[in-house]
């Protein structure tokens, strides 16, 4: 089983980008970006536009861990 945790806020911090700047870059509302790491469901279009704006694969927006069962 996989455990998937969003890590957008740490990516933005490392790049020195604010949520407002990412909203301008991606066209995704700042409110949606603010909720990104808090939600476990994400709009598909938001994933694509955010990943393209940051020039990252969608997978890089998340931390994926294998859970041992």
Tab-separated table of C-alpha atoms in Angstrom:
chain	number	residue	atom	x	y	z
A	1	UNK	CA	0.000	0.000	0.000
A	2	UNK	CA	1.209	3.494	-0.779
A	3	UNK	CA	1.002	6.533	1.450
A	4	UNK	CA	0.870	9.819	-0.478
A	5	UNK	CA	1.454	13.167	1.220
A	6	UNK	CA	1.333	16.525	-0.617
A	7	UNK	CA	4.463	18.669	-0.299
A	8	UNK	CA	3.631	21.804	-2.278
A	9	UNK	CA	4.291	24.224	0.578
A	10	UNK	CA	7.850	22.942	1.057
A	11	UNK	CA	8.492	23.191	-2.706
A	12	UNK	CA	7.304	26.802	-2.708
A	13	UNK	CA	9.413	27.637	0.345
A	14	UNK	CA	12.535	26.086	-1.205
A	15	UNK	CA	12.009	28.069	-4.413
A	16	UNK	CA	11.108	31.319	-2.680
A	17	UNK	CA	7.707	31.425	-4.385
A	18	UNK	CA	4.606	32.644	-2.601
A	19	UNK	CA	1.212	31.037	-3.007
A	20	UNK	CA	0.038	34.247	-4.648
A	21	UNK	CA	2.880	34.122	-7.193
A	22	UNK	CA	2.074	30.471	-7.980
A	23	UNK	CA	-1.565	31.453	-8.445
A	24	UNK	CA	-0.446	34.028	-11.020
A	25	UNK	CA	1.887	31.527	-12.703
A	26	UNK	CA	-0.654	28.692	-12.860
A	27	UNK	CA	-4.075	30.322	-13.011
A	28	UNK	CA	-5.153	28.236	-9.995
A	29	UNK	CA	-6.744	30.336	-7.268
A	30	UNK	CA	-4.660	31.196	-4.215
A	31	UNK	CA	-7.371	29.612	-2.051
A	32	UNK	CA	-7.006	26.270	-3.846
A	33	UNK	CA	-3.231	26.462	-3.541
A	34	UNK	CA	-3.575	27.271	0.164
A	35	UNK	CA	-5.618	24.112	0.676
A	36	UNK	CA	-3.357	21.857	-1.423
A	37	UNK	CA	-1.307	20.280	1.389
A	38	UNK	CA	-4.378	20.009	3.640
A	39	UNK	CA	-6.517	18.035	1.174
A	40	UNK	CA	-6.283	14.397	0.242
A	41	UNK	CA	-8.255	14.998	-2.972
A	42	UNK	CA	-7.078	17.339	-5.697
A	43	UNK	CA	-8.577	18.651	-8.910
A	44	UNK	CA	-6.861	16.967	-11.844
A	45	UNK	CA	-6.630	20.235	-13.767
A	46	UNK	CA	-4.996	21.918	-10.758
A	47	UNK	CA	-2.369	19.162	-10.537
A	48	UNK	CA	-1.419	19.616	-14.177
A	49	UNK	CA	-1.372	23.415	-14.163
A	50	UNK	CA	0.597	23.649	-10.904
A	51	UNK	CA	3.139	21.044	-12.035
A	52	UNK	CA	3.584	22.818	-15.380
A	53	UNK	CA	3.958	26.222	-13.725
A	54	UNK	CA	6.682	24.804	-11.464
A	55	UNK	CA	8.215	22.747	-14.292
A	56	UNK	CA	7.896	19.551	-12.214
A	57	UNK	CA	6.306	16.159	-12.848
A	58	UNK	CA	3.053	15.763	-10.910
A	59	UNK	CA	4.677	13.008	-8.842
A	60	UNK	CA	7.143	15.543	-7.433
A	61	UNK	CA	4.282	17.452	-5.791
A	62	UNK	CA	3.863	14.515	-3.403
A	63	UNK	CA	5.899	12.386	-1.041
A	64	UNK	CA	5.136	8.745	-1.773
A	65	UNK	CA	6.028	6.069	0.770
A	66	UNK	CA	5.576	2.331	0.737
A	67	UNK	CA	3.690	1.094	3.789
A	68	UNK	CA	4.667	-2.325	4.998
A	69	UNK	CA	1.698	-4.537	5.731
